[in-house]
Amino acid sequence: MKRWLTILLCLLAPLGPLSASAQHRIMSPAVADAKFRVEAALTALPTLQFTIKDQTDTERRLFVEASGGLVKRMLVLQLETVKPGSDFRFVFPAKPPRQFGPQVYRFGAYAYDDAAAAAR
């Protein structure tokens, strides 16, 4: 894992950074309240933009703290926008991901309309 991250850093570093202030403030164009301020000690790598299964446009922002050629800390922020006409939706497994002893716990609650969100 460390080798992969080191290779990624080496490949992306020559592309050059954006201004530090712009890189460390991330805002979602679709959700006005979704604002992130990233610690200045983390170095911003160039933004990655790609499509997932022709359903969403994706922007991934990577921030790292490296020392001696090794990544000490890394933050990944990923913003996704559903493409018009896509029927994309998150499908969660029936069994929640947290189990303590014999008990299974579900966490998080929200009201969300997949069809309305995809239409927007």
XYZ file of C-alpha atoms in Angstrom:
120
model
C 0.000 0.000 0.000
C 2.753 2.460 0.924
C 4.560 1.680 -2.338
C 1.390 2.449 -4.352
C 0.906 5.775 -2.582
C 4.551 6.713 -3.085
C 4.277 5.929 -6.793
C 1.089 7.989 -7.018
C 2.816 10.936 -5.357
C 5.772 10.692 -7.724
C 3.517 10.596 -10.782
C 1.308 13.486 -9.741
C 3.883 15.811 -8.158
C 5.348 17.118 -11.470
C 1.927 18.446 -12.524
C 2.304 21.275 -10.030
C -0.076 22.507 -7.321
C -2.866 25.079 -7.500
C -2.784 27.981 -5.065
C -2.716 26.696 -1.477
C -5.741 28.711 -0.387
C -7.933 27.438 -3.243
C -6.787 23.847 -2.793
C -7.606 23.658 0.894
C -11.189 24.952 0.571
C -13.528 22.553 -1.163
C -17.168 23.383 -1.878
C -19.786 21.285 -3.583
C -21.357 23.106 -6.540
C -24.568 21.088 -6.020
C -24.911 21.408 -2.229
C -24.216 24.926 -0.968
C -23.764 23.816 2.661
C -21.174 21.154 1.787
C -17.948 23.020 2.510
C -14.669 21.475 3.611
C -11.558 23.186 4.938
C -8.513 20.938 4.804
C -5.614 21.297 7.215
C -2.816 23.338 5.624
C -0.202 20.775 6.742
C -1.567 18.392 4.101
C -0.262 18.883 0.565
C -2.920 18.961 -2.131
C -2.309 16.765 -5.160
C -3.840 17.556 -8.562
C -7.570 16.925 -8.798
C -8.636 13.688 -10.479
C -11.767 13.763 -12.640
C -13.373 10.637 -14.063
C -16.674 8.906 -14.785
C -17.962 5.884 -12.866
C -19.827 3.372 -15.091
C -21.205 6.185 -17.298
C -23.519 7.065 -14.397
C -21.701 9.715 -12.371
C -19.120 12.419 -12.964
C -16.549 12.247 -10.194
C -14.022 14.684 -8.763
C -11.514 13.217 -6.307
C -9.274 15.446 -4.207
C -6.236 13.924 -2.490
C -4.269 15.523 0.344
C -1.166 13.977 1.859
C 1.460 14.488 4.496
C 4.622 12.671 3.476
C 8.020 12.337 5.095
C 11.062 10.414 3.918
C 9.194 9.137 0.855
C 6.368 7.627 2.931
C 2.819 8.853 3.306
C 2.106 9.585 6.977
C -1.477 10.818 6.542
C -3.860 11.000 3.608
C -7.299 12.528 3.107
C -9.518 11.658 0.127
C -12.574 13.795 -0.674
C -14.775 12.577 -3.508
C -17.677 14.506 -5.007
C -20.027 12.724 -7.401
C -22.736 14.126 -9.654
C -25.318 11.810 -11.207
C -25.384 12.142 -14.997
C -28.708 13.218 -16.524
C -30.872 10.213 -17.379
C -28.898 7.845 -15.144
C -30.780 5.567 -12.768
C -27.812 5.542 -10.384
C -28.547 5.015 -6.699
C -26.665 3.799 -3.681
C -27.686 0.281 -2.713
C -26.754 -0.708 0.804
C -26.422 -4.319 1.950
C -29.202 -5.732 4.105
C -26.768 -6.434 6.922
C -25.307 -3.234 8.372
C -21.508 -3.044 8.456
C -21.019 -2.879 12.254
C -21.264 -5.902 14.480
C -20.261 -6.042 18.132
C -20.351 -9.569 19.515
C -23.623 -11.166 18.468
C -25.358 -7.779 18.007
C -25.596 -6.008 14.643
C -26.013 -2.220 14.663
C -27.359 0.043 11.938
C -26.406 3.696 12.144
C -27.305 6.843 10.258
C -30.749 8.075 9.298
C -31.927 10.323 6.526
C -34.795 10.921 4.117
C -33.688 10.733 0.490
C -35.604 10.358 -2.766
C -33.400 8.613 -5.372
C -35.698 9.389 -8.291
C -35.999 13.101 -7.449
C -32.252 13.427 -6.877
C -31.421 11.695 -10.171
C -33.909 13.919 -12.020
C -32.178 17.048 -10.653
